[in-house]
Amino acid sequence: MADESWKIAADAVDWQCDWDSAKRFQLLYFRNLPMVDKIRAVEEMCRLARALQRRGEPHAR
């Protein structure tokens, strides 16, 4: 039987979902995405990183 300790119980309330559980859930969710969706997600993260980097640059006058 597979280890299902990473799963959040269906009847869990918000305070039962700690940071470590949320991080583990997101990593496993990403791992289970189809490759095309993974590539799209990484491309979107790159676009966001570039946009945030441009916001931090001083404006030329």
Coordinates of C-alpha atoms in Angstrom, one line a residue:
M1 CA 0.0 0.0 0.0
A2 CA 1.3 3.4 -0.9
D3 CA 2.1 6.0 1.8
E4 CA -0.8 8.5 1.7
S5 CA 0.4 10.5 4.7
W6 CA 0.8 13.5 2.4
K7 CA -2.9 13.8 1.6
I8 CA -5.0 16.3 3.4
A9 CA -8.1 14.8 4.9
A10 CA -11.3 15.7 3.2
D11 CA -12.8 16.8 6.5
A12 CA -9.7 18.8 7.6
V13 CA -10.3 22.4 8.7
D14 CA -7.9 25.2 7.6
W15 CA -5.9 25.1 10.8
Q16 CA -5.0 21.5 10.2
C17 CA -3.2 22.4 6.9
D18 CA 0.2 23.6 8.0
W19 CA 3.0 25.0 5.8
D20 CA 4.8 21.7 5.4
S21 CA 1.7 19.9 4.3
A22 CA 0.8 22.6 1.8
K23 CA 4.4 22.5 0.4
R24 CA 4.3 18.7 0.1
F25 CA 0.9 18.9 -1.5
Q26 CA 2.0 21.4 -4.1
L27 CA 5.1 19.5 -5.0
L28 CA 3.2 16.3 -5.4
Y29 CA 0.5 18.1 -7.4
F30 CA 3.2 19.5 -9.8
R31 CA 4.8 16.1 -10.1
N32 CA 1.6 14.6 -11.3
L33 CA 0.9 17.2 -14.0
P34 CA 1.3 16.2 -17.6
M35 CA 4.6 17.4 -19.1
V36 CA 2.9 20.0 -21.3
D37 CA 1.3 21.6 -18.2
K38 CA 4.6 21.5 -16.3
I39 CA 6.3 23.3 -19.2
R40 CA 3.5 25.9 -19.3
A41 CA 3.8 26.5 -15.6
V42 CA 7.6 27.0 -15.8
E43 CA 7.2 29.4 -18.7
E44 CA 4.6 31.4 -16.7
M45 CA 7.0 31.4 -13.7
C46 CA 9.7 32.8 -15.9
R47 CA 7.4 35.5 -17.3
L48 CA 6.5 36.5 -13.7
A49 CA 10.1 36.6 -12.6
R50 CA 11.1 38.8 -15.5
A51 CA 8.1 41.2 -14.8
L52 CA 9.0 41.4 -11.1
Q53 CA 12.7 42.0 -12.0
R54 CA 11.7 44.9 -14.3
R55 CA 9.6 46.4 -11.6
G56 CA 12.7 46.6 -9.3
E57 CA 14.9 48.3 -11.9
P58 CA 15.4 52.0 -11.5
H59 CA 13.7 54.1 -14.2
A60 CA 15.9 56.0 -16.6
R61 CA 15.1 59.8 -16.7

